[in-house]
Amino acid sequence: MNLHDLPTPAALLDETRLLHNIQRMQQRMNGLGVRLRPHVKTAKSVPVARLQAQAGAHGITVSTLKEAEVFFDAGFNDILYAVCITAQKLKQARALRERGCRLTVLVDSLAAAQSLASEHHDGHVFDAMIEVDTDGHRAGIEPDNPLLLQVGRSLHDGGARLLGVMTHAGASYDCRTPEALQAMAEQERSRCVQAAQKLRATGLACPQVSVGSTPTALSAQQLHGVTEVRAGVYVFQDLVMHGVGVCSTDEIALSVLCTVIGHQLEKGWVLVDAGWMAMSRDRGTQAQAVDFGYGAVCDETGTLIDGLVMSSANQEHGILSWRNGPIETPVNVQFPVGTRLRVLPNHACATAAQFPAYAVLDAAGSVQEWPRFYGW
Amino acid sequence: MNLHDLPTPAALLDETRLLHNIQRMQQRMNGLGVRLRPHVKTAKSVPVARLQAQAGAHGITVSTLKEAEVFFDAGFNDILYAVCITAQKLKQARALRERGCRLTVLVDSLAAAQSLASEHHDGHVFDAMIEVDTDGHRAGIEPDNPLLLQVGRSLHDGGARLLGVMTHAGASYDCRTPEALQAMAEQERSRCVQAAQKLRATGLACPQVSVGSTPTALSAQQLHGVTEVRAGVYVFQDLVMHGVGVCSTDEIALSVLCTVIGHQLEKGWVLVDAGWMAMSRDRGTQAQAVDFGYGAVCDETGTLIDGLVMSSANQEHGILSWRNGPIETPVNVQFPVGTRLRVLPNHACATAAQFPAYAVLDAAGSVQEWPRFYGW
């Protein structure tokens, strides 16, 4: 199949940009002397993760146990489940481990640590990390909170294996300058290393120090004391990452291919067959310097049409308009019914999740389908 | 399976509420003397549509050709594809019709009308409706725009069958009082009937007049001249419909079942294993009188916990907090790790789309799985 025959809407993946993004991050991590453990929640696609592994990644990060199961069945063995576990999920986690998966689970509470105790699991020894809060953004224990050592001790006393500490500086998404990003990366690094040192000072082994987010991974100046970096969205990039300042629009590998289905001439609207069901409801650029609505519009070949955005969206209708108001040429002359366009997404993780498969466009212009999965 | 054994997150569907919503709308349409053509884009689930048909619905409305194919294969024959068609999609539409599906397509431009001409399709006669713009909200032709008659004539001259006119008063979502809703329903009715009359006055047959949105369908006082009403989200209801004023929170049939996975005590945060991947990114209550964040929280039995909302969401993390600030009892005492909760969604169409299946809870407390599909 070629680009022009693809039914719309389609999740179009530009393979050249994808490979560039994978190489860019891997080379940066190699240069910083740390392992890269990609977060596969963005693409949820085995062929994408295989490209990351071929480029040099070590292991993967997942956001659901379903991801762990799918990727383990596809041959990925070293898997970090980076959402705090609860007792109800341990049966499923243990089943994976007993099949040979090196699944590591995450805790940030005494309740979760205690639920891992081997006496509750026929002597099974879980591998666990403790989530550290380095930016006040979400989950985790602050490095100087006494709870950190209590959780570490509880894991040890219960017979679980404490592999290390991990953090995610989600607050990096709110940074807007290289200086702020570098400072956030250093904060993420130093506080996570500090947590590891506190645990080690009490005699607990804590070999791994895992940090990461796409903005901090692409901004860190040094990662002393860190053993691995996790990042997800870098593999596709998106308008939010562009707004943060860690990619150009030319590096965004995912777009939604769509077709013009109508116009409202007086309003200067172009209607397309991709609405929020295709783009997702993510409005991540709303709080950034440039608000792209539901996405930035490119022509069918991928060249950005500067100023044209998806300003509004219903389930299967997108409304495109010029950000600075209508221009002289009527929109039905510029973009007749049947015109095909690409829309760059605000948030690649959210947009990709709306599609059962990617239409992967290679440098020669041919298209093949790569599967992706969803659900829990 | 019972409620307490369900893995989380899950799309929980309360069958009692579902049946109530179906009956409520069907009885209203029966009373108004019009047929109901449910929009199946909300549930995308054959068992749900069968319940609607059993209650008295005539035909279905779809938002994608994939929906048309799935529902036709499941025995639904009378299908309106309510998004304007383009030439590229006609091969797929015709294939369905040649298999025996009474598929009606929609146009609002000369280009689309001309693409239906039977000379382009080996003499195949398409059934078509013209989309009318009754509220300036999205697509369609205004009743007094000369283009309306040009499109009608073009369909006729090209050999397509003009079945009628249809409109969707999407602007009803912005109404906030019963008076405004009733006025919007009357505007939707009268302008769509006016369009039909203009077409008929030129000698074109235009038997069907199709109107609808959940808010106007639940508010219309009379529907003279209308032959059928379309509505979708009424089947589940949601917080946006509650904000519009056409349902109570006790009528919302869909919720996301989730589990508490942690806390941030000083911030009064409860972290759960349902983030925006489960809830969707829809923030539809943001512009309403009560902003529920990413959803309103209920206990595991479905009783609303007044004031507790999902205030923030990451991909697989939801942050619950009290809308009016932390309360005295620490959140880890109120909602210990492992506590199960239900979260009512802003927009049922968007939340449901994130799940491969519904966990349907019947009045006796047992749960069965109903499939849903996605994609194009």
mmCIF file of C-alpha atoms in Angstrom, chain B residues 21-375:
data_model
loop_
_atom_site.group_PDB
_atom_site.id
_atom_site.type_symbol
_atom_site.label_atom_id
_atom_site.label_comp_id
_atom_site.label_asym_id
_atom_site.label_seq_id
_atom_site.Cartn_x
_atom_site.Cartn_y
_atom_site.Cartn_z
ATOM 1 C CA ASN B 21 -31.899 5.270 30.327
ATOM 2 C CA ILE B 22 -33.025 3.232 27.327
ATOM 3 C CA GLN B 23 -36.629 3.141 28.555
ATOM 4 C CA ARG B 24 -36.648 6.813 29.446
ATOM 5 C CA MET B 25 -35.624 7.931 25.941
ATOM 6 C CA GLN B 26 -37.768 5.392 24.080
ATOM 7 C CA GLN B 27 -40.890 6.325 26.033
ATOM 8 C CA ARG B 28 -40.225 10.009 25.430
ATOM 9 C CA MET B 29 -39.910 9.444 21.673
ATOM 10 C CA ASN B 30 -43.017 7.253 21.644
ATOM 11 C CA GLY B 31 -44.894 10.050 23.388
ATOM 12 C CA LEU B 32 -43.664 12.607 20.841
ATOM 13 C CA GLY B 33 -44.701 10.338 17.968
ATOM 14 C CA VAL B 34 -41.280 9.971 16.338
ATOM 15 C CA ARG B 35 -38.957 7.057 15.719
ATOM 16 C CA LEU B 36 -35.716 6.766 17.693
ATOM 17 C CA ARG B 37 -32.537 5.957 15.775
ATOM 18 C CA PRO B 38 -29.872 5.553 18.513
ATOM 19 C CA HIS B 39 -26.329 6.672 17.754
ATOM 20 C CA VAL B 40 -24.214 3.625 18.508
ATOM 21 C CA LYS B 41 -20.932 5.593 18.595
ATOM 22 C CA THR B 42 -21.237 5.941 22.387
ATOM 23 C CA ALA B 43 -21.277 2.267 23.360
ATOM 24 C CA LYS B 44 -19.919 0.637 20.146
ATOM 25 C CA SER B 45 -21.279 -2.589 21.580
ATOM 26 C CA VAL B 46 -23.741 -4.961 19.938
ATOM 27 C CA PRO B 47 -25.447 -6.100 23.187
ATOM 28 C CA VAL B 48 -26.196 -2.466 24.093
ATOM 29 C CA ALA B 49 -27.690 -1.744 20.661
ATOM 30 C CA ARG B 50 -29.812 -4.908 20.886
ATOM 31 C CA LEU B 51 -31.337 -3.627 24.128
ATOM 32 C CA GLN B 52 -32.146 -0.346 22.371
ATOM 33 C CA ALA B 53 -33.768 -2.212 19.474
ATOM 34 C CA GLN B 54 -35.749 -4.445 21.841
ATOM 35 C CA ALA B 55 -37.075 -1.322 23.551
ATOM 36 C CA GLY B 56 -38.424 -0.049 20.240
ATOM 37 C CA ALA B 57 -35.660 1.774 18.362
ATOM 38 C CA HIS B 58 -35.797 1.838 14.541
ATOM 39 C CA GLY B 59 -32.398 1.522 12.886
ATOM 40 C CA ILE B 60 -29.122 2.924 14.126
ATOM 41 C CA THR B 61 -26.829 5.884 13.508
ATOM 42 C CA VAL B 62 -23.075 5.360 13.090
ATOM 43 C CA SER B 63 -20.076 7.686 13.037
ATOM 44 C CA THR B 64 -17.717 5.442 11.032
ATOM 45 C CA LEU B 65 -18.011 2.864 8.277
ATOM 46 C CA LYS B 66 -16.387 0.368 10.616
ATOM 47 C CA GLU B 67 -19.366 0.770 12.955
ATOM 48 C CA ALA B 68 -21.658 0.205 9.959
ATOM 49 C CA GLU B 69 -19.812 -3.007 9.082
ATOM 50 C CA VAL B 70 -19.752 -4.406 12.627
ATOM 51 C CA PHE B 71 -23.417 -3.674 13.291
ATOM 52 C CA PHE B 72 -24.547 -4.909 9.871
ATOM 53 C CA ASP B 73 -22.680 -8.172 10.516
ATOM 54 C CA ALA B 74 -24.545 -8.376 13.842
ATOM 55 C CA GLY B 75 -27.936 -8.100 12.113
ATOM 56 C CA PHE B 76 -28.598 -4.349 12.049
ATOM 57 C CA ASN B 77 -29.775 -3.409 8.580
ATOM 58 C CA ASP B 78 -31.047 0.194 8.630
ATOM 59 C CA ILE B 79 -27.959 2.350 9.171
ATOM 60 C CA LEU B 80 -27.366 6.092 8.794
ATOM 61 C CA TYR B 81 -23.694 7.084 8.491
ATOM 62 C CA ALA B 82 -23.977 10.569 9.967
ATOM 63 C CA VAL B 83 -20.639 12.066 8.888
ATOM 64 C CA CYS B 84 -20.373 13.625 5.433
ATOM 65 C CA ILE B 85 -19.004 11.137 2.952
ATOM 66 C CA THR B 86 -16.128 11.692 0.534
ATOM 67 C CA ALA B 87 -15.351 9.937 -2.722
ATOM 68 C CA GLN B 88 -12.625 7.814 -1.136
ATOM 69 C CA LYS B 89 -15.110 6.093 1.179
ATOM 70 C CA LEU B 90 -17.752 5.245 -1.421
ATOM 71 C CA LYS B 91 -16.270 1.918 -2.450
ATOM 72 C CA GLN B 92 -16.568 0.659 1.142
ATOM 73 C CA ALA B 93 -20.072 2.107 1.484
ATOM 74 C CA ARG B 94 -21.214 0.533 -1.763
ATOM 75 C CA ALA B 95 -19.814 -2.858 -0.771
ATOM 76 C CA LEU B 96 -21.979 -2.745 2.343
ATOM 77 C CA ARG B 97 -25.060 -1.811 0.318
ATOM 78 C CA GLU B 98 -24.419 -4.601 -2.153
ATOM 79 C CA ARG B 99 -24.353 -7.029 0.762
ATOM 80 C CA GLY B 100 -27.897 -5.912 1.595
ATOM 81 C CA CYS B 101 -27.284 -3.139 4.094
ATOM 82 C CA ARG B 102 -29.697 -0.184 3.886
ATOM 83 C CA LEU B 103 -26.842 2.256 4.448
ATOM 84 C CA THR B 104 -27.670 5.946 4.051
ATOM 85 C CA VAL B 105 -24.834 8.405 3.495
ATOM 86 C CA LEU B 106 -24.660 12.120 4.247
ATOM 87 C CA VAL B 107 -23.558 15.123 2.155
ATOM 88 C CA ASP B 108 -23.346 18.871 2.661
ATOM 89 C CA SER B 109 -21.353 19.936 -0.417
ATOM 90 C CA LEU B 110 -21.687 19.824 -4.180
ATOM 91 C CA ALA B 111 -18.443 17.884 -4.377
ATOM 92 C CA ALA B 112 -19.802 15.102 -2.177
ATOM 93 C CA ALA B 113 -23.204 15.110 -3.893
ATOM 94 C CA GLN B 114 -21.563 14.815 -7.310
ATOM 95 C CA SER B 115 -19.344 11.964 -6.124
ATOM 96 C CA LEU B 116 -22.506 9.903 -5.500
ATOM 97 C CA ALA B 117 -23.687 10.139 -9.108
ATOM 98 C CA SER B 118 -24.645 6.681 -10.286
ATOM 99 C CA GLU B 119 -22.573 7.044 -13.457
ATOM 100 C CA HIS B 120 -19.456 6.815 -11.258
ATOM 101 C CA HIS B 121 -20.723 3.617 -9.625
ATOM 102 C CA ASP B 122 -21.844 1.265 -12.397
ATOM 103 C CA GLY B 123 -25.362 2.600 -11.997
ATOM 104 C CA HIS B 124 -25.536 1.957 -8.262
ATOM 105 C CA VAL B 125 -28.133 4.187 -6.584
ATOM 106 C CA PHE B 126 -27.030 5.516 -3.203
ATOM 107 C CA ASP B 127 -29.457 6.618 -0.491
ATOM 108 C CA ALA B 128 -28.426 10.043 0.783
ATOM 109 C CA MET B 129 -29.464 12.717 3.241
ATOM 110 C CA ILE B 130 -28.370 16.337 3.292
ATOM 111 C CA GLU B 131 -26.887 17.708 6.506
ATOM 112 C CA VAL B 132 -28.538 20.920 7.654
ATOM 113 C CA ASP B 133 -26.861 23.464 9.914
ATOM 114 C CA THR B 134 -29.407 24.565 12.516
ATOM 115 C CA ASP B 135 -27.086 26.024 15.142
ATOM 116 C CA GLY B 136 -23.811 27.152 13.517
ATOM 117 C CA HIS B 137 -22.050 24.486 15.499
ATOM 118 C CA ARG B 138 -20.280 22.313 12.951
ATOM 119 C CA ALA B 139 -21.203 20.939 9.519
ATOM 120 C CA GLY B 140 -24.278 21.289 7.318
ATOM 121 C CA ILE B 141 -25.984 23.836 5.070
ATOM 122 C CA GLU B 142 -28.220 26.552 6.511
ATOM 123 C CA PRO B 143 -31.875 26.165 5.429
ATOM 124 C CA ASP B 144 -31.880 29.476 3.548
ATOM 125 C CA ASN B 145 -28.550 28.940 1.781
ATOM 126 C CA PRO B 146 -29.148 28.398 -1.974
ATOM 127 C CA LEU B 147 -26.523 25.637 -1.794
ATOM 128 C CA LEU B 148 -29.148 23.433 -0.103
ATOM 129 C CA LEU B 149 -31.266 23.256 -3.242
ATOM 130 C CA GLN B 150 -28.191 22.917 -5.472
ATOM 131 C CA VAL B 151 -27.033 19.898 -3.490
ATOM 132 C CA GLY B 152 -30.542 18.399 -3.540
ATOM 133 C CA ARG B 153 -30.778 18.907 -7.296
ATOM 134 C CA SER B 154 -27.284 17.502 -7.818
ATOM 135 C CA LEU B 155 -28.178 14.322 -5.926
ATOM 136 C CA HIS B 156 -31.363 13.928 -7.915
ATOM 137 C CA ASP B 157 -29.756 14.648 -11.269
ATOM 138 C CA GLY B 158 -26.899 12.281 -10.508
ATOM 139 C CA GLY B 159 -29.320 9.470 -9.803
ATOM 140 C CA ALA B 160 -28.940 9.215 -6.036
ATOM 141 C CA ARG B 161 -32.060 8.863 -3.855
ATOM 142 C CA LEU B 162 -32.616 11.872 -1.575
ATOM 143 C CA LEU B 163 -34.065 10.347 1.587
ATOM 144 C CA GLY B 164 -34.264 13.562 3.538
ATOM 145 C CA VAL B 165 -32.482 16.058 5.738
ATOM 146 C CA MET B 166 -30.740 15.647 9.045
ATOM 147 C CA THR B 167 -29.272 17.953 11.669
ATOM 148 C CA HIS B 168 -27.508 17.740 15.008
ATOM 149 C CA ALA B 169 -27.857 20.632 17.437
ATOM 150 C CA GLY B 170 -24.448 20.229 19.045
ATOM 151 C CA ALA B 171 -24.814 23.716 20.497
ATOM 152 C CA SER B 172 -27.337 22.213 22.936
ATOM 153 C CA TYR B 173 -24.360 21.088 25.006
ATOM 154 C CA ASP B 174 -23.802 24.724 25.899
ATOM 155 C CA CYS B 175 -27.362 25.236 27.205
ATOM 156 C CA ARG B 176 -27.799 25.411 30.962
ATOM 157 C CA THR B 177 -31.521 25.902 31.640
ATOM 158 C CA PRO B 178 -34.639 23.933 30.692
ATOM 159 C CA GLU B 179 -35.893 27.027 28.829
ATOM 160 C CA ALA B 180 -32.704 27.304 26.769
ATOM 161 C CA LEU B 181 -32.805 23.573 26.024
ATOM 162 C CA GLN B 182 -36.423 23.703 24.924
ATOM 163 C CA ALA B 183 -35.691 26.704 22.712
ATOM 164 C CA MET B 184 -32.697 24.906 21.171
ATOM 165 C CA ALA B 185 -34.813 21.802 20.525
ATOM 166 C CA GLU B 186 -37.446 23.949 18.816
ATOM 167 C CA GLN B 187 -34.761 25.714 16.748
ATOM 168 C CA GLU B 188 -33.317 22.336 15.706
ATOM 169 C CA ARG B 189 -36.784 21.064 14.752
ATOM 170 C CA SER B 190 -38.069 24.139 12.966
ATOM 171 C CA ARG B 191 -34.947 24.819 10.890
ATOM 172 C CA CYS B 192 -34.608 21.216 9.821
ATOM 173 C CA VAL B 193 -38.300 21.056 8.871
ATOM 174 C CA GLN B 194 -37.811 24.350 7.001
ATOM 175 C CA ALA B 195 -34.968 22.806 4.982
ATOM 176 C CA ALA B 196 -37.161 19.822 4.080
ATOM 177 C CA GLN B 197 -39.957 22.146 2.984
ATOM 178 C CA LYS B 198 -37.604 24.149 0.752
ATOM 179 C CA LEU B 199 -36.442 20.976 -0.955
ATOM 180 C CA ARG B 200 -39.997 19.687 -1.358
ATOM 181 C CA ALA B 201 -41.094 23.051 -2.789
ATOM 182 C CA THR B 202 -38.709 22.479 -5.702
ATOM 183 C CA GLY B 203 -40.312 19.128 -6.420
ATOM 184 C CA LEU B 204 -37.721 16.942 -4.701
ATOM 185 C CA ALA B 205 -38.992 14.133 -2.510
ATOM 186 C CA CYS B 206 -37.586 14.549 0.981
ATOM 187 C CA PRO B 207 -39.489 12.089 3.152
ATOM 188 C CA GLN B 208 -37.244 11.979 6.229
ATOM 189 C CA VAL B 209 -36.531 14.741 8.733
ATOM 190 C CA SER B 210 -33.966 13.547 11.266
ATOM 191 C CA VAL B 211 -32.921 15.676 14.236
ATOM 192 C CA GLY B 212 -31.215 15.051 17.487
ATOM 193 C CA SER B 213 -28.775 15.296 20.326
ATOM 194 C CA THR B 214 -29.281 13.921 23.817
ATOM 195 C CA PRO B 215 -30.028 17.363 25.358
ATOM 196 C CA THR B 216 -32.593 18.362 22.702
ATOM 197 C CA ALA B 217 -34.158 14.883 22.567
ATOM 198 C CA LEU B 218 -34.747 15.044 26.331
ATOM 199 C CA SER B 219 -36.082 18.615 26.131
ATOM 200 C CA ALA B 220 -38.225 18.889 22.985
ATOM 201 C CA GLN B 221 -41.855 19.807 23.703
ATOM 202 C CA GLN B 222 -43.161 18.890 20.249
ATOM 203 C CA LEU B 223 -41.608 17.461 17.094
ATOM 204 C CA HIS B 224 -44.091 18.305 14.346
ATOM 205 C CA GLY B 225 -42.685 17.540 10.940
ATOM 206 C CA VAL B 226 -39.865 15.414 12.367
ATOM 207 C CA THR B 227 -39.794 11.732 11.449
ATOM 208 C CA GLU B 228 -36.941 10.505 13.630
ATOM 209 C CA VAL B 229 -34.642 11.531 16.460
ATOM 210 C CA ARG B 230 -31.033 10.491 16.889
ATOM 211 C CA ALA B 231 -29.256 10.488 20.247
ATOM 212 C CA GLY B 232 -26.207 8.673 21.568
ATOM 213 C CA VAL B 233 -24.843 9.474 24.990
ATOM 214 C CA TYR B 234 -28.263 9.184 26.734
ATOM 215 C CA VAL B 235 -27.675 5.427 26.879
ATOM 216 C CA PHE B 236 -24.900 5.876 29.463
ATOM 217 C CA GLN B 237 -25.298 9.537 30.482
ATOM 218 C CA ASP B 238 -22.326 11.361 32.025
ATOM 219 C CA LEU B 239 -21.222 14.378 34.052
ATOM 220 C CA VAL B 240 -21.473 16.737 31.069
ATOM 221 C CA MET B 241 -25.117 15.738 30.575
ATOM 222 C CA HIS B 242 -25.597 16.231 34.322
ATOM 223 C CA GLY B 243 -24.101 19.711 33.952
ATOM 224 C CA VAL B 244 -26.387 20.467 31.022
ATOM 225 C CA GLY B 245 -29.270 19.433 33.263
ATOM 226 C CA VAL B 246 -30.687 16.399 31.466
ATOM 227 C CA CYS B 247 -29.731 13.674 33.947
ATOM 228 C CA SER B 248 -28.894 13.135 37.591
ATOM 229 C CA THR B 249 -25.638 11.540 38.737
ATOM 230 C CA ASP B 250 -27.754 8.519 39.762
ATOM 231 C CA GLU B 251 -28.583 7.949 36.100
ATOM 232 C CA ILE B 252 -24.946 7.696 34.955
ATOM 233 C CA ALA B 253 -24.550 4.035 34.001
ATOM 234 C CA LEU B 254 -20.820 4.023 33.151
ATOM 235 C CA SER B 255 -18.021 4.410 35.667
ATOM 236 C CA VAL B 256 -14.387 3.426 35.920
ATOM 237 C CA LEU B 257 -13.699 0.995 38.734
ATOM 238 C CA CYS B 258 -10.252 1.658 40.226
ATOM 239 C CA THR B 259 -8.040 0.845 43.212
ATOM 240 C CA VAL B 260 -6.180 3.143 45.601
ATOM 241 C CA ILE B 261 -2.423 2.617 45.062
ATOM 242 C CA GLY B 262 -0.940 5.357 47.267
ATOM 243 C CA HIS B 263 -1.237 8.767 48.915
ATOM 244 C CA GLN B 264 0.500 12.103 49.293
ATOM 245 C CA LEU B 265 -0.608 12.865 52.844
ATOM 246 C CA GLU B 266 0.461 16.497 53.081
ATOM 247 C CA LYS B 267 -1.322 17.352 49.850
ATOM 248 C CA GLY B 268 -4.428 15.318 50.684
ATOM 249 C CA TRP B 269 -3.979 13.264 47.505
ATOM 250 C CA VAL B 270 -5.278 9.750 46.915
ATOM 251 C CA LEU B 271 -3.575 8.004 43.975
ATOM 252 C CA VAL B 272 -5.555 5.417 42.009
ATOM 253 C CA ASP B 273 -4.730 3.032 39.158
ATOM 254 C CA ALA B 274 -6.984 4.817 36.660
ATOM 255 C CA GLY B 275 -5.473 7.828 34.912
ATOM 256 C CA TRP B 276 -6.363 9.559 31.664
ATOM 257 C CA MET B 277 -5.821 6.352 29.682
ATOM 258 C CA ALA B 278 -8.892 4.992 31.479
ATOM 259 C CA MET B 279 -10.917 8.205 31.925
ATOM 260 C CA SER B 280 -9.849 9.749 28.577
ATOM 261 C CA ARG B 281 -8.485 13.285 28.410
ATOM 262 C CA ASP B 282 -11.997 14.735 28.167
ATOM 263 C CA ARG B 283 -12.416 17.724 30.500
ATOM 264 C CA GLY B 284 -15.947 18.507 29.413
ATOM 265 C CA THR B 285 -17.087 19.801 32.803
ATOM 266 C CA GLN B 286 -14.289 22.397 32.851
ATOM 267 C CA ALA B 287 -16.581 25.055 31.341
ATOM 268 C CA GLN B 288 -19.642 24.022 33.363
ATOM 269 C CA ALA B 289 -20.898 25.290 36.723
ATOM 270 C CA VAL B 290 -19.326 22.340 38.554
ATOM 271 C CA ASP B 291 -15.903 21.239 37.296
ATOM 272 C CA PHE B 292 -15.419 17.570 38.214
ATOM 273 C CA GLY B 293 -11.826 17.438 36.971
ATOM 274 C CA TYR B 294 -11.429 14.042 35.315
ATOM 275 C CA GLY B 295 -14.437 12.586 37.143
ATOM 276 C CA ALA B 296 -16.620 12.394 40.259
ATOM 277 C CA VAL B 297 -15.745 9.706 42.777
ATOM 278 C CA CYS B 298 -18.151 7.104 44.204
ATOM 279 C CA ASP B 299 -17.521 4.259 46.610
ATOM 280 C CA GLU B 300 -17.330 0.698 45.290
ATOM 281 C CA THR B 301 -21.122 0.324 45.558
ATOM 282 C CA GLY B 302 -21.722 3.403 43.404
ATOM 283 C CA THR B 303 -22.710 5.936 46.076
ATOM 284 C CA LEU B 304 -21.353 9.391 45.222
ATOM 285 C CA ILE B 305 -18.718 10.733 47.627
ATOM 286 C CA ASP B 306 -19.769 14.353 47.435
ATOM 287 C CA GLY B 307 -16.848 16.695 46.776
ATOM 288 C CA LEU B 308 -14.197 14.077 45.946
ATOM 289 C CA VAL B 309 -12.992 14.387 42.346
ATOM 290 C CA MET B 310 -10.166 13.190 40.142
ATOM 291 C CA SER B 311 -8.357 16.504 40.099
ATOM 292 C CA SER B 312 -5.421 15.437 37.960
ATOM 293 C CA ALA B 313 -4.444 12.486 35.801
ATOM 294 C CA ASN B 314 -1.355 10.970 34.240
ATOM 295 C CA GLN B 315 -1.449 8.016 31.875
ATOM 296 C CA GLU B 316 -2.047 5.332 34.515
ATOM 297 C CA HIS B 317 -2.293 7.467 37.675
ATOM 298 C CA GLY B 318 -5.334 9.404 38.813
ATOM 299 C CA ILE B 319 -5.045 11.910 41.666
ATOM 300 C CA LEU B 320 -8.202 12.239 43.779
ATOM 301 C CA SER B 321 -8.671 15.205 46.077
ATOM 302 C CA TRP B 322 -11.440 17.083 47.865
ATOM 303 C CA ARG B 323 -12.679 19.892 45.671
ATOM 304 C CA ASN B 324 -12.896 22.311 48.590
ATOM 305 C CA GLY B 325 -9.499 21.469 50.072
ATOM 306 C CA PRO B 326 -8.265 18.720 52.390
ATOM 307 C CA ILE B 327 -10.509 17.590 55.235
ATOM 308 C CA GLU B 328 -9.451 16.656 58.753
ATOM 309 C CA THR B 329 -9.262 12.865 58.484
ATOM 310 C CA PRO B 330 -6.043 11.871 56.685
ATOM 311 C CA VAL B 331 -6.750 10.427 53.239
ATOM 312 C CA ASN B 332 -4.880 7.212 53.983
ATOM 313 C CA VAL B 333 -7.288 6.563 56.865
ATOM 314 C CA GLN B 334 -10.351 7.348 54.736
ATOM 315 C CA PHE B 335 -9.124 5.508 51.655
ATOM 316 C CA PRO B 336 -6.387 2.988 52.532
ATOM 317 C CA VAL B 337 -4.244 1.390 49.817
ATOM 318 C CA GLY B 338 -6.407 -1.284 48.170
ATOM 319 C CA THR B 339 -9.707 0.625 48.545
ATOM 320 C CA ARG B 340 -11.855 0.265 45.438
ATOM 321 C CA LEU B 341 -13.763 3.236 44.039
ATOM 322 C CA ARG B 342 -15.835 4.124 40.980
ATOM 323 C CA VAL B 343 -15.237 7.305 38.990
ATOM 324 C CA LEU B 344 -18.093 8.799 36.946
ATOM 325 C CA PRO B 345 -16.811 10.153 33.611
ATOM 326 C CA ASN B 346 -17.141 13.619 32.113
ATOM 327 C CA HIS B 347 -17.928 12.199 28.685
ATOM 328 C CA ALA B 348 -19.105 8.610 28.374
ATOM 329 C CA CYS B 349 -18.278 8.357 24.625
ATOM 330 C CA ALA B 350 -14.647 9.227 25.294
ATOM 331 C CA THR B 351 -14.201 7.106 28.423
ATOM 332 C CA ALA B 352 -15.877 4.027 26.976
ATOM 333 C CA ALA B 353 -13.588 4.255 23.932
ATOM 334 C CA GLN B 354 -10.564 3.527 26.100
ATOM 335 C CA PHE B 355 -11.767 0.009 26.975
ATOM 336 C CA PRO B 356 -12.000 -3.231 24.934
ATOM 337 C CA ALA B 357 -14.998 -4.425 26.966
ATOM 338 C CA TYR B 358 -17.605 -3.472 29.546
ATOM 339 C CA ALA B 359 -17.945 -5.194 32.897
ATOM 340 C CA VAL B 360 -21.740 -5.261 33.149
ATOM 341 C CA LEU B 361 -23.057 -5.368 36.697
ATOM 342 C CA ASP B 362 -26.596 -6.685 37.027
ATOM 343 C CA ALA B 363 -29.094 -5.986 39.797
ATOM 344 C CA ALA B 364 -28.137 -9.240 41.555
ATOM 345 C CA GLY B 365 -24.499 -8.133 41.818
ATOM 346 C CA SER B 366 -22.957 -10.464 39.255
ATOM 347 C CA VAL B 367 -20.757 -9.231 36.438
ATOM 348 C CA GLN B 368 -20.496 -10.338 32.829
ATOM 349 C CA GLU B 369 -18.329 -9.021 30.015
ATOM 350 C CA TRP B 370 -19.788 -7.338 26.924
ATOM 351 C CA PRO B 371 -17.411 -6.620 24.047
ATOM 352 C CA ARG B 372 -16.927 -3.232 22.449
ATOM 353 C CA PHE B 373 -14.759 -2.335 19.469
ATOM 354 C CA TYR B 374 -12.716 0.642 18.333
ATOM 355 C CA GLY B 375 -10.749 1.945 15.390
#
